[in-house]
Amino acid sequence: MKKSFLLIYVLMMTFVLSAQAQTSPETKKDVADIRKLYAEAKKEIDGLDKMEREGLPPNKTVFSSNYNEAGTGPTKEVITYYYRVAYDEEAGMPLHRPFFITRKFNVAAAEHYQEFLFDENGDLKFFFEKNPDGETRYYYCRDDVHDIVKGSMSMDCAFASRLSSELMNAFNIIRNRNWD
């Protein structure tokens, strides 16, 4: 009986401490900073979209592909990179650095939409996904991840981080001609 009580107590304390860690003042500040960064990025994207409507070339690259996915049929995937241009002294050429990536795709008739927000160092700060079963938000705060999941989650925070790295690597190979 004492062992059962101790086990229940330990489990409850673990839950309380993990819930408290997600609402700590540091986490709240980090999430607020990420939300501010997101708002600034969306404002910049609106400016880039306005440039495009006016016929000017924006700092935006779009990749679209159509393919057949086994078991689900035709799939269309559109990945949009919004980037800033810096000058790489070592290479002696411009360097395109994505700050925001969107990805739209379907699985059968189910539409999925994802957003990836990066800081000035290229580190993932925010992931958002909307699918027919709900929404997922991951705020990458310092050494932790604050998550908000409404409905069913299609990927965990580690997979979202890995996917963002793969999208960034693909961009660097294609747009920055990084063949290393």
Tab-separated table of N, CA and C in Angstrom:
chain	number	residue	atom	x	y	z
A	1	MET	N	0.813	-1.187	0.000
A	1	MET	CA	0.000	0.000	0.000
A	1	MET	C	0.863	1.260	0.000
A	2	LYS	N	1.913	1.257	0.831
A	2	LYS	CA	2.792	2.417	0.893
A	2	LYS	C	3.497	2.630	-0.439
A	3	LYS	N	3.883	1.541	-1.118
A	3	LYS	CA	4.550	1.660	-2.415
A	3	LYS	C	3.606	2.267	-3.446
A	4	SER	N	2.351	1.859	-3.428
A	4	SER	CA	1.362	2.414	-4.367
A	4	SER	C	1.172	3.900	-4.102
A	5	PHE	N	1.068	4.269	-2.837
A	5	PHE	CA	0.903	5.674	-2.483
A	5	PHE	C	2.118	6.484	-2.935
A	6	LEU	N	3.312	5.953	-2.715
A	6	LEU	CA	4.534	6.634	-3.105
A	6	LEU	C	4.597	6.810	-4.624
A	7	LEU	N	4.229	5.775	-5.353
A	7	LEU	CA	4.231	5.851	-6.817
A	7	LEU	C	3.247	6.911	-7.305
A	8	ILE	N	2.052	6.930	-6.741
A	8	ILE	CA	1.057	7.925	-7.131
A	8	ILE	C	1.562	9.331	-6.796
A	9	TYR	N	2.174	9.498	-5.638
A	9	TYR	CA	2.710	10.789	-5.232
A	9	TYR	C	3.792	11.260	-6.201
A	10	VAL	N	4.708	10.376	-6.565
A	10	VAL	CA	5.792	10.732	-7.485
A	10	VAL	C	5.227	11.120	-8.845
A	11	LEU	N	4.268	10.380	-9.343
A	11	LEU	CA	3.650	10.697	-10.631
A	11	LEU	C	2.944	12.050	-10.590
A	12	MET	N	2.241	12.317	-9.508
A	12	MET	CA	1.553	13.605	-9.384
A	12	MET	C	2.544	14.757	-9.316
A	13	MET	N	3.619	14.596	-8.583
A	13	MET	CA	4.624	15.657	-8.478
A	13	MET	C	5.310	15.889	-9.828
A	14	THR	N	5.566	14.822	-10.559
A	14	THR	CA	6.164	14.959	-11.882
A	14	THR	C	5.242	15.763	-12.788
A	15	PHE	N	3.953	15.467	-12.749
A	15	PHE	CA	2.978	16.204	-13.553
A	15	PHE	C	2.934	17.669	-13.148
A	16	VAL	N	2.880	17.945	-11.854
A	16	VAL	CA	2.810	19.317	-11.363
A	16	VAL	C	4.057	20.087	-11.755
A	17	LEU	N	5.221	19.488	-11.590
A	17	LEU	CA	6.468	20.180	-11.928
A	17	LEU	C	6.580	20.423	-13.419
A	18	SER	N	6.169	19.482	-14.249
A	18	SER	CA	6.253	19.694	-15.693
A	18	SER	C	5.257	20.763	-16.126
A	19	ALA	N	4.074	20.799	-15.528
A	19	ALA	CA	3.091	21.844	-15.843
A	19	ALA	C	3.612	23.202	-15.399
A	20	GLN	N	4.256	23.242	-14.227
A	20	GLN	CA	4.811	24.489	-13.718
A	20	GLN	C	5.951	24.975	-14.607
A	21	ALA	N	6.767	24.058	-15.132
A	21	ALA	CA	7.891	24.438	-15.986
A	21	ALA	C	7.387	25.104	-17.256
A	22	GLN	N	6.250	24.639	-17.778
A	22	GLN	CA	5.724	25.231	-19.002
A	22	GLN	C	5.117	26.599	-18.758
A	23	THR	N	4.796	26.924	-17.538
A	23	THR	CA	4.220	28.231	-17.258
A	23	THR	C	5.168	29.086	-16.418
A	24	SER	N	6.435	28.747	-16.385
A	24	SER	CA	7.398	29.533	-15.627
A	24	SER	C	7.526	30.923	-16.262
A	25	PRO	N	7.985	31.904	-15.501
A	25	PRO	CA	8.154	33.252	-16.055
A	25	PRO	C	9.092	33.283	-17.268
A	26	GLU	N	10.148	32.458	-17.243
A	26	GLU	CA	11.075	32.423	-18.375
A	26	GLU	C	10.383	31.905	-19.634
A	27	THR	N	9.596	30.845	-19.473
A	27	THR	CA	8.878	30.283	-20.614
A	27	THR	C	7.855	31.287	-21.137
A	28	LYS	N	7.132	31.941	-20.232
A	28	LYS	CA	6.151	32.943	-20.661
A	28	LYS	C	6.824	34.065	-21.440
A	29	LYS	N	7.993	34.508	-20.976
A	29	LYS	CA	8.725	35.565	-21.680
A	29	LYS	C	9.198	35.069	-23.039
A	30	ASP	N	9.736	33.851	-23.095
A	30	ASP	CA	10.188	33.286	-24.368
A	30	ASP	C	9.039	33.179	-25.366
A	31	VAL	N	7.888	32.691	-24.910
A	31	VAL	CA	6.726	32.562	-25.794
A	31	VAL	C	6.288	33.942	-26.270
A	32	ALA	N	6.286	34.925	-25.384
A	32	ALA	CA	5.913	36.291	-25.777
A	32	ALA	C	6.892	36.837	-26.820
A	33	ASP	N	8.200	36.580	-26.633
A	33	ASP	CA	9.205	37.026	-27.607
A	33	ASP	C	9.013	36.338	-28.960
A	34	ILE	N	8.677	35.053	-28.930
A	34	ILE	CA	8.454	34.309	-30.178
A	34	ILE	C	7.208	34.841	-30.883
A	35	ARG	N	6.177	35.148	-30.131
A	35	ARG	CA	4.953	35.716	-30.731
A	35	ARG	C	5.242	37.072	-31.367
A	36	LYS	N	6.089	37.861	-30.732
A	36	LYS	CA	6.477	39.161	-31.299
A	36	LYS	C	7.267	38.942	-32.595
A	37	LEU	N	8.201	37.997	-32.583
A	37	LEU	CA	8.977	37.660	-33.775
A	37	LEU	C	8.056	37.185	-34.900
A	38	TYR	N	7.046	36.395	-34.552
A	38	TYR	CA	6.065	35.907	-35.527
A	38	TYR	C	5.296	37.073	-36.142
A	39	ALA	N	4.825	37.997	-35.308
A	39	ALA	CA	4.072	39.153	-35.810
A	39	ALA	C	4.940	39.991	-36.758
A	40	GLU	N	6.216	40.180	-36.409
A	40	GLU	CA	7.124	40.932	-37.277
A	40	GLU	C	7.340	40.212	-38.607
A	41	ALA	N	7.478	38.887	-38.551
A	41	ALA	CA	7.671	38.100	-39.770
A	41	ALA	C	6.437	38.193	-40.663
A	42	LYS	N	5.246	38.085	-40.081
A	42	LYS	CA	4.017	38.177	-40.868
A	42	LYS	C	3.875	39.558	-41.516
A	43	LYS	N	4.287	40.597	-40.814
A	43	LYS	CA	4.253	41.951	-41.378
A	43	LYS	C	5.225	42.050	-42.564
A	44	GLU	N	6.401	41.480	-42.412
A	44	GLU	CA	7.381	41.474	-43.501
A	44	GLU	C	6.864	40.672	-44.697
A	45	ILE	N	6.209	39.549	-44.434
A	45	ILE	CA	5.638	38.714	-45.505
A	45	ILE	C	4.548	39.480	-46.246
A	46	ASP	N	3.722	40.228	-45.517
A	46	ASP	CA	2.697	41.051	-46.172
A	46	ASP	C	3.345	42.053	-47.124
A	47	GLY	N	4.461	42.635	-46.713
A	47	GLY	CA	5.196	43.558	-47.579
A	47	GLY	C	5.746	42.869	-48.819
A	48	LEU	N	6.260	41.654	-48.648
A	48	LEU	CA	6.775	40.895	-49.789
A	48	LEU	C	5.649	40.518	-50.752
A	49	ASP	N	4.509	40.133	-50.208
A	49	ASP	CA	3.361	39.798	-51.054
A	49	ASP	C	2.859	41.027	-51.806
A	50	LYS	N	2.906	42.191	-51.157
A	50	LYS	CA	2.508	43.437	-51.819
A	50	LYS	C	3.461	43.742	-52.972
A	51	MET	N	4.761	43.560	-52.743
A	51	MET	CA	5.748	43.766	-53.817
A	51	MET	C	5.420	42.880	-55.017
A	52	GLU	N	5.081	41.626	-54.734
A	52	GLU	CA	4.780	40.675	-55.797
A	52	GLU	C	3.538	41.112	-56.582
A	53	ARG	N	2.520	41.578	-55.873
A	53	ARG	CA	1.310	42.057	-56.553
A	53	ARG	C	1.608	43.264	-57.438
A	54	GLU	N	2.599	44.059	-57.054
A	54	GLU	CA	2.978	45.240	-57.830
A	54	GLU	C	3.944	44.904	-58.959
A	55	GLY	N	4.273	43.623	-59.101
A	55	GLY	CA	5.146	43.201	-60.195
A	55	GLY	C	6.628	43.229	-59.882
A	56	LEU	N	6.989	43.453	-58.632
A	56	LEU	CA	8.391	43.473	-58.228
A	56	LEU	C	8.792	42.098	-57.692
A	57	PRO	N	10.022	41.698	-57.910
A	57	PRO	CA	10.432	40.378	-57.406
A	57	PRO	C	10.652	40.394	-55.883
A	58	PRO	N	9.865	39.620	-55.145
A	58	PRO	CA	10.043	39.574	-53.690
A	58	PRO	C	11.106	38.548	-53.301
A	59	ASN	N	11.557	38.622	-52.058
A	59	ASN	CA	12.480	37.619	-51.523
A	59	ASN	C	11.653	36.415	-51.085
A	60	LYS	N	11.215	35.666	-52.082
A	60	LYS	CA	10.304	34.559	-51.862
A	60	LYS	C	10.576	33.521	-52.949
A	61	THR	N	10.656	32.258	-52.546
A	61	THR	CA	10.839	31.166	-53.498
A	61	THR	C	9.773	30.116	-53.207
A	62	VAL	N	9.112	29.641	-54.272
A	62	VAL	CA	8.029	28.673	-54.127
A	62	VAL	C	8.383	27.416	-54.907
A	63	PHE	N	8.251	26.277	-54.238
A	63	PHE	CA	8.438	24.975	-54.880
A	63	PHE	C	7.111	24.229	-54.807
A	64	SER	N	6.693	23.704	-55.945
A	64	SER	CA	5.436	22.974	-56.008
A	64	SER	C	5.686	21.627	-56.667
A	65	SER	N	5.089	20.594	-56.119
A	65	SER	CA	5.236	19.270	-56.734
A	65	SER	C	3.933	18.505	-56.636
A	66	ASN	N	3.688	17.709	-57.647
A	66	ASN	CA	2.522	16.833	-57.702
A	66	ASN	C	3.042	15.410	-57.816
A	67	TYR	N	2.496	14.522	-57.012
A	67	TYR	CA	2.945	13.136	-57.041
A	67	TYR	C	1.839	12.235	-56.517
A	68	ASN	N	2.006	10.959	-56.744
A	68	ASN	CA	1.065	9.962	-56.237
A	68	ASN	C	1.621	9.371	-54.959
A	69	GLU	N	0.869	9.470	-53.890
A	69	GLU	CA	1.268	8.913	-52.600
A	69	GLU	C	0.594	7.554	-52.460
A	70	ALA	N	1.376	6.539	-52.173
A	70	ALA	CA	0.828	5.184	-52.053
A	70	ALA	C	-0.300	5.142	-51.035
A	71	GLY	N	-1.418	4.607	-51.444
A	71	GLY	CA	-2.549	4.437	-50.540
A	71	GLY	C	-3.437	5.648	-50.386
A	72	THR	N	-2.994	6.834	-50.834
A	72	THR	CA	-3.826	8.024	-50.679
A	72	THR	C	-4.112	8.718	-52.007
A	73	GLY	N	-3.367	8.394	-53.053
A	73	GLY	CA	-3.632	8.971	-54.367
A	73	GLY	C	-2.850	10.236	-54.631
A	74	PRO	N	-3.381	11.070	-55.538
A	74	PRO	CA	-2.660	12.277	-55.953
A	74	PRO	C	-2.441	13.240	-54.798
A	75	THR	N	-1.242	13.774	-54.728
A	75	THR	CA	-0.870	14.733	-53.691
A	75	THR	C	-0.234	15.944	-54.347
A	76	LYS	N	-0.593	17.106	-53.862
A	76	LYS	CA	0.064	18.346	-54.287
A	76	LYS	C	0.705	18.959	-53.057
A	77	GLU	N	1.961	19.325	-53.188
A	77	GLU	CA	2.701	19.936	-52.077
A	77	GLU	C	3.296	21.248	-52.554
A	78	VAL	N	3.092	22.308	-51.778
A	78	VAL	CA	3.636	23.627	-52.098
A	78	VAL	C	4.424	24.107	-50.885
A	79	ILE	N	5.716	24.396	-51.101
A	79	ILE	CA	6.586	24.902	-50.041
A	79	ILE	C	7.014	26.307	-50.434
A	80	THR	N	6.763	27.275	-49.552
A	80	THR	CA	7.118	28.666	-49.819
A	80	THR	C	8.153	29.112	-48.796
A	81	TYR	N	9.257	29.638	-49.308
A	81	TYR	CA	10.337	30.161	-48.473
A	81	TYR	C	10.319	31.685	-48.553
A	82	TYR	N	10.278	32.342	-47.415
A	82	TYR	CA	10.446	33.790	-47.336
A	82	TYR	C	11.827	34.005	-46.732
A	83	TYR	N	12.633	34.822	-47.385
A	83	TYR	CA	14.025	34.939	-46.948
A	83	TYR	C	14.527	36.376	-46.990
A	84	ARG	N	15.624	36.570	-46.307
A	84	ARG	CA	16.359	37.833	-46.336
A	84	ARG	C	17.692	37.563	-47.027
A	85	VAL	N	18.262	38.597	-47.629
A	85	VAL	CA	19.518	38.431	-48.340
A	85	VAL	C	20.624	39.105	-47.532
A	86	ALA	N	21.676	38.343	-47.276
A	86	ALA	CA	22.877	38.856	-46.613
A	86	ALA	C	24.045	38.627	-47.563
A	87	TYR	N	25.166	39.215	-47.254
A	87	TYR	CA	26.339	39.019	-48.097
A	87	TYR	C	27.331	38.134	-47.364
A	88	ASP	N	27.728	37.038	-47.996
A	88	ASP	CA	28.686	36.105	-47.416
A	88	ASP	C	30.087	36.526	-47.834
A	89	GLU	N	30.837	37.088	-46.894
A	89	GLU	CA	32.193	37.583	-47.173
A	89	GLU	C	33.115	36.463	-47.649
A	90	GLU	N	33.015	35.311	-47.001
A	90	GLU	CA	33.901	34.194	-47.330
A	90	GLU	C	33.684	33.692	-48.759
A	91	ALA	N	32.454	33.534	-49.148
A	91	ALA	CA	32.143	33.043	-50.498
A	91	ALA	C	32.149	34.168	-51.524
A	92	GLY	N	32.023	35.408	-51.045
A	92	GLY	CA	31.999	36.541	-51.952
A	92	GLY	C	30.718	36.625	-52.767
A	93	MET	N	29.621	36.203	-52.172
A	93	MET	CA	28.349	36.219	-52.900
A	93	MET	C	27.179	36.381	-51.936
A	94	PRO	N	26.001	36.715	-52.460
A	94	PRO	CA	24.840	36.855	-51.581
A	94	PRO	C	24.434	35.517	-50.964
A	95	LEU	N	23.899	35.592	-49.779
A	95	LEU	CA	23.426	34.412	-49.072
A	95	LEU	C	21.965	34.646	-48.707
A	96	HIS	N	21.107	33.716	-49.114
A	96	HIS	CA	19.681	33.822	-48.847
A	96	HIS	C	19.367	33.027	-47.574
A	97	ARG	N	18.757	33.724	-46.597
A	97	ARG	CA	18.468	33.094	-45.304
A	97	ARG	C	16.969	33.092	-45.036
A	98	PRO	N	16.333	31.914	-45.122
A	98	PRO	CA	14.896	31.857	-44.826
A	98	PRO	C	14.612	32.231	-43.374
A	99	PHE	N	13.548	33.021	-43.205
A	99	PHE	CA	13.087	33.341	-41.853
A	99	PHE	C	11.698	32.754	-41.608
A	100	PHE	N	11.032	32.325	-42.696
A	100	PHE	CA	9.691	31.778	-42.560
A	100	PHE	C	9.446	30.820	-43.717
A	101	ILE	N	8.915	29.655	-43.407
A	101	ILE	CA	8.602	28.656	-44.432
A	101	ILE	C	7.164	28.206	-44.214
A	102	THR	N	6.405	28.118	-45.310
A	102	THR	CA	5.080	27.516	-45.225
A	102	THR	C	5.078	26.266	-46.094
A	103	ARG	N	4.264	25.313	-45.692
A	103	ARG	CA	4.145	24.047	-46.431
A	103	ARG	C	2.680	23.641	-46.433
A	104	LYS	N	2.138	23.450	-47.633
A	104	LYS	CA	0.753	22.991	-47.791
A	104	LYS	C	0.786	21.683	-48.555
A	105	PHE	N	0.021	20.705	-48.076
A	105	PHE	CA	-0.046	19.429	-48.789
A	105	PHE	C	-1.331	18.726	-48.401
A	106	ASN	N	-1.671	17.724	-49.180
A	106	ASN	CA	-2.854	16.938	-48.852
A	106	ASN	C	-2.466	15.477	-48.679
A	107	VAL	N	-3.209	14.809	-47.817
A	107	VAL	CA	-3.144	13.363	-47.654
A	107	VAL	C	-4.557	12.895	-47.959
A	108	ALA	N	-4.728	12.274	-49.125
A	108	ALA	CA	-6.065	11.974	-49.659
A	108	ALA	C	-6.804	13.305	-49.766
A	109	ALA	N	-7.969	13.432	-49.156
A	109	ALA	CA	-8.726	14.687	-49.232
A	109	ALA	C	-8.416	15.622	-48.064
A	110	ALA	N	-7.582	15.191	-47.133
A	110	ALA	CA	-7.276	15.979	-45.937
A	110	ALA	C	-6.176	16.997	-46.231
A	111	GLU	N	-6.486	18.281	-46.023
A	111	GLU	CA	-5.527	19.361	-46.255
A	111	GLU	C	-4.712	19.617	-44.977
A	112	HIS	N	-3.406	19.799	-45.163
A	112	HIS	CA	-2.501	20.129	-44.063
A	112	HIS	C	-1.789	21.441	-44.393
A	113	TYR	N	-1.569	22.245	-43.361
A	113	TYR	CA	-0.851	23.508	-43.522
A	113	TYR	C	0.142	23.632	-42.374
A	114	GLN	N	1.395	23.968	-42.698
A	114	GLN	CA	2.435	24.089	-41.674
A	114	GLN	C	3.198	25.405	-41.849
A	115	GLU	N	3.670	25.943	-40.732
A	115	GLU	CA	4.521	27.132	-40.729
A	115	GLU	C	5.737	26.858	-39.856
A	116	PHE	N	6.876	27.378	-40.301
A	116	PHE	CA	8.129	27.275	-39.564
A	116	PHE	C	8.713	28.683	-39.465
A	117	LEU	N	8.987	29.149	-38.261
A	117	LEU	CA	9.557	30.472	-38.033
A	117	LEU	C	10.970	30.301	-37.481
A	118	PHE	N	11.912	31.048	-38.050
A	118	PHE	CA	13.314	30.961	-37.645
A	118	PHE	C	13.793	32.310	-37.128
A	119	ASP	N	14.772	32.283	-36.222
A	119	ASP	CA	15.373	33.529	-35.761
A	119	ASP	C	16.494	33.934	-36.712
A	120	GLU	N	17.198	35.016	-36.383
A	120	GLU	CA	18.251	35.535	-37.272
A	120	GLU	C	19.433	34.573	-37.416
A	121	ASN	N	19.573	33.616	-36.505
A	121	ASN	CA	20.648	32.619	-36.599
A	121	ASN	C	20.224	31.375	-37.386
A	122	GLY	N	18.980	31.347	-37.830
A	122	GLY	CA	18.479	30.186	-38.558
A	122	GLY	C	17.975	29.070	-37.657
A	123	ASP	N	17.770	29.366	-36.373
A	123	ASP	CA	17.256	28.363	-35.433
A	123	ASP	C	15.732	28.391	-35.427
A	124	LEU	N	15.127	27.206	-35.422
A	124	LEU	CA	13.676	27.101	-35.386
A	124	LEU	C	13.159	27.652	-34.061
A	125	LYS	N	12.192	28.570	-34.145
A	125	LYS	CA	11.601	29.154	-32.941
A	125	LYS	C	10.137	28.760	-32.764
A	126	PHE	N	9.445	28.475	-33.910
A	126	PHE	CA	8.020	28.199	-33.822
A	126	PHE	C	7.603	27.274	-34.955
A	127	PHE	N	6.753	26.317	-34.615
A	127	PHE	CA	6.151	25.429	-35.605
A	127	PHE	C	4.649	25.443	-35.384
A	128	PHE	N	3.910	25.518	-36.490
A	128	PHE	CA	2.446	25.488	-36.427
A	128	PHE	C	1.954	24.525	-37.485
A	129	GLU	N	0.963	23.715	-37.124
A	129	GLU	CA	0.313	22.859	-38.109
A	129	GLU	C	-1.189	22.881	-37.871
A	130	LYS	N	-1.922	22.994	-38.971
A	130	LYS	CA	-3.375	22.862	-38.943
A	130	LYS	C	-3.721	21.720	-39.877
A	131	ASN	N	-4.462	20.759	-39.347
A	131	ASN	CA	-4.927	19.632	-40.145
A	131	ASN	C	-6.398	19.405	-39.805
A	132	PRO	N	-7.075	18.507	-40.496
A	132	PRO	CA	-8.509	18.321	-40.237
A	132	PRO	C	-8.843	17.912	-38.799
A	133	ASP	N	-7.871	17.371	-38.079
A	133	ASP	CA	-8.136	16.903	-36.718
A	133	ASP	C	-7.768	17.910	-35.638
A	134	GLY	N	-7.160	19.040	-36.008
A	134	GLY	CA	-6.803	20.015	-34.985
A	134	GLY	C	-5.613	20.869	-35.353
A	135	GLU	N	-5.028	21.485	-34.319
A	135	GLU	CA	-3.875	22.372	-34.471
A	135	GLU	C	-2.782	21.979	-33.484
A	136	THR	N	-1.540	22.229	-33.905
A	136	THR	CA	-0.390	22.010	-33.031
A	136	THR	C	0.503	23.242	-33.125
A	137	ARG	N	0.984	23.694	-31.964
A	137	ARG	CA	1.943	24.805	-31.911
A	137	ARG	C	3.082	24.402	-30.993
A	138	TYR	N	4.305	24.566	-31.497
A	138	TYR	CA	5.494	24.328	-30.667
A	138	TYR	C	6.303	25.617	-30.615
A	139	TYR	N	6.562	26.097	-29.402
A	139	TYR	CA	7.426	27.248	-29.182
A	139	TYR	C	8.754	26.710	-28.678
A	140	TYR	N	9.814	26.899	-29.444
A	140	TYR	CA	11.134	26.390	-29.068
A	140	TYR	C	11.821	27.449	-28.209
A	141	CYS	N	11.764	27.258	-26.885
A	141	CYS	CA	12.240	28.209	-25.896
A	141	CYS	C	13.539	27.705	-25.274
A	142	ARG	N	14.585	28.453	-25.416
A	142	ARG	CA	15.885	28.120	-24.813
A	142	ARG	C	16.192	26.630	-24.964
A	143	ASP	N	16.150	25.880	-23.880
A	143	ASP	CA	16.443	24.445	-23.947
A	143	ASP	C	15.185	23.593	-23.799
A	144	ASP	N	14.023	24.177	-24.037
A	144	ASP	CA	12.773	23.463	-23.813
A	144	ASP	C	11.797	23.790	-24.941
A	145	VAL	N	10.722	23.056	-24.989
A	145	VAL	CA	9.665	23.297	-25.974
A	145	VAL	C	8.356	23.451	-25.227
A	146	HIS	N	7.671	24.555	-25.502
A	146	HIS	CA	6.335	24.772	-24.951
A	146	HIS	C	5.362	24.397	-26.054
A	147	ASP	N	4.441	23.496	-25.757
A	147	ASP	CA	3.529	23.031	-26.803
A	147	ASP	C	2.086	23.328	-26.460
A	148	ILE	N	1.326	23.572	-27.524
A	148	ILE	CA	-0.114	23.752	-27.417
A	148	ILE	C	-0.716	22.852	-28.480
A	149	VAL	N	-1.468	21.866	-28.063
A	149	VAL	CA	-2.063	20.911	-28.992
A	149	VAL	C	-3.576	20.945	-28.797
A	150	LYS	N	-4.286	21.183	-29.890
A	150	LYS	CA	-5.748	21.160	-29.867
A	150	LYS	C	-6.181	20.113	-30.885
A	151	GLY	N	-6.758	19.046	-30.420
A	151	GLY	CA	-7.134	17.961	-31.318
A	151	GLY	C	-6.008	16.956	-31.395
A	152	SER	N	-5.903	16.290	-32.533
A	152	SER	CA	-4.850	15.274	-32.640
A	152	SER	C	-3.590	15.870	-33.250
A	153	MET	N	-2.464	15.435	-32.762
A	153	MET	CA	-1.162	15.916	-33.187
A	153	MET	C	-0.628	14.979	-34.258
A	154	SER	N	-0.135	15.523	-35.373
A	154	SER	CA	0.376	14.653	-36.428
A	154	SER	C	1.883	14.420	-36.306
A	155	MET	N	2.581	15.276	-35.548
A	155	MET	CA	4.013	15.050	-35.341
A	155	MET	C	4.451	15.654	-34.016
A	156	ASP	N	5.486	15.055	-33.438
A	156	ASP	CA	5.987	15.590	-32.179
A	156	ASP	C	6.997	16.700	-32.453
A	157	CYS	N	7.450	17.363	-31.388
A	157	CYS	CA	8.322	18.531	-31.542
A	157	CYS	C	9.682	18.171	-32.133
A	158	ALA	N	10.193	16.983	-31.843
A	158	ALA	CA	11.496	16.572	-32.394
A	158	ALA	C	11.391	16.341	-33.898
A	159	PHE	N	10.298	15.719	-34.343
A	159	PHE	CA	10.120	15.497	-35.771
A	159	PHE	C	9.914	16.819	-36.502
A	160	ALA	N	9.163	17.760	-35.911
A	160	ALA	CA	8.965	19.076	-36.513
A	160	ALA	C	10.300	19.794	-36.671
A	161	SER	N	11.156	19.673	-35.662
A	161	SER	CA	12.485	20.284	-35.723
A	161	SER	C	13.327	19.651	-36.833
A	162	ARG	N	13.273	18.337	-36.939
A	162	ARG	CA	14.030	17.640	-37.994
A	162	ARG	C	13.509	18.024	-39.380
A	163	LEU	N	12.206	18.103	-39.531
A	163	LEU	CA	11.613	18.502	-40.805
A	163	LEU	C	12.055	19.913	-41.180
A	164	SER	N	12.104	20.817	-40.209
A	164	SER	CA	12.548	22.188	-40.500
A	164	SER	C	13.997	22.196	-40.979
A	165	SER	N	14.849	21.363	-40.391
A	165	SER	CA	16.242	21.258	-40.828
A	165	SER	C	16.340	20.739	-42.256
A	166	GLU	N	15.513	19.747	-42.575
A	166	GLU	CA	15.527	19.201	-43.927
A	166	GLU	C	15.040	20.225	-44.950
A	167	LEU	N	14.010	20.985	-44.604
A	167	LEU	CA	13.533	22.036	-45.502
A	167	LEU	C	14.599	23.104	-45.698
A	168	MET	N	15.280	23.461	-44.619
A	168	MET	CA	16.352	24.460	-44.700
A	168	MET	C	17.510	23.939	-45.550
A	169	ASN	N	17.892	22.675	-45.371
A	169	ASN	CA	18.972	22.088	-46.181
A	169	ASN	C	18.603	22.064	-47.657
A	170	ALA	N	17.361	21.714	-47.974
A	170	ALA	CA	16.917	21.695	-49.367
A	170	ALA	C	17.027	23.094	-49.966
A	171	PHE	N	16.611	24.105	-49.217
A	171	PHE	CA	16.709	25.485	-49.698
A	171	PHE	C	18.172	25.862	-49.954
A	172	ASN	N	19.048	25.524	-49.016
A	172	ASN	CA	20.462	25.874	-49.172
A	172	ASN	C	21.080	25.196	-50.388
A	173	ILE	N	20.690	23.975	-50.657
A	173	ILE	CA	21.222	23.271	-51.831
A	173	ILE	C	20.711	23.920	-53.114
A	174	ILE	N	19.425	24.189	-53.169
A	174	ILE	CA	18.832	24.702	-54.402
A	174	ILE	C	19.076	26.200	-54.584
A	175	ARG	N	18.835	26.988	-53.582
A	175	ARG	CA	18.884	28.448	-53.736
A	175	ARG	C	20.268	29.024	-53.479
A	176	ASN	N	20.959	28.510	-52.484
A	176	ASN	CA	22.289	29.038	-52.157
A	176	ASN	C	23.407	28.253	-52.828
A	177	ARG	N	23.035	27.226	-53.572
A	177	ARG	CA	24.002	26.385	-54.308
A	177	ARG	C	25.062	25.808	-53.389
A	178	ASN	N	24.607	25.332	-52.217
A	178	ASN	CA	25.517	24.733	-51.246
A	178	ASN	C	25.652	23.249	-51.555
A	179	TRP	N	26.669	22.889	-52.294
A	179	TRP	CA	26.831	21.506	-52.749
A	179	TRP	C	27.712	20.680	-51.833
A	180	ASP	N	28.122	21.229	-50.710
A	180	ASP	CA	29.016	20.478	-49.805
A	180	ASP	C	28.331	19.251	-49.269
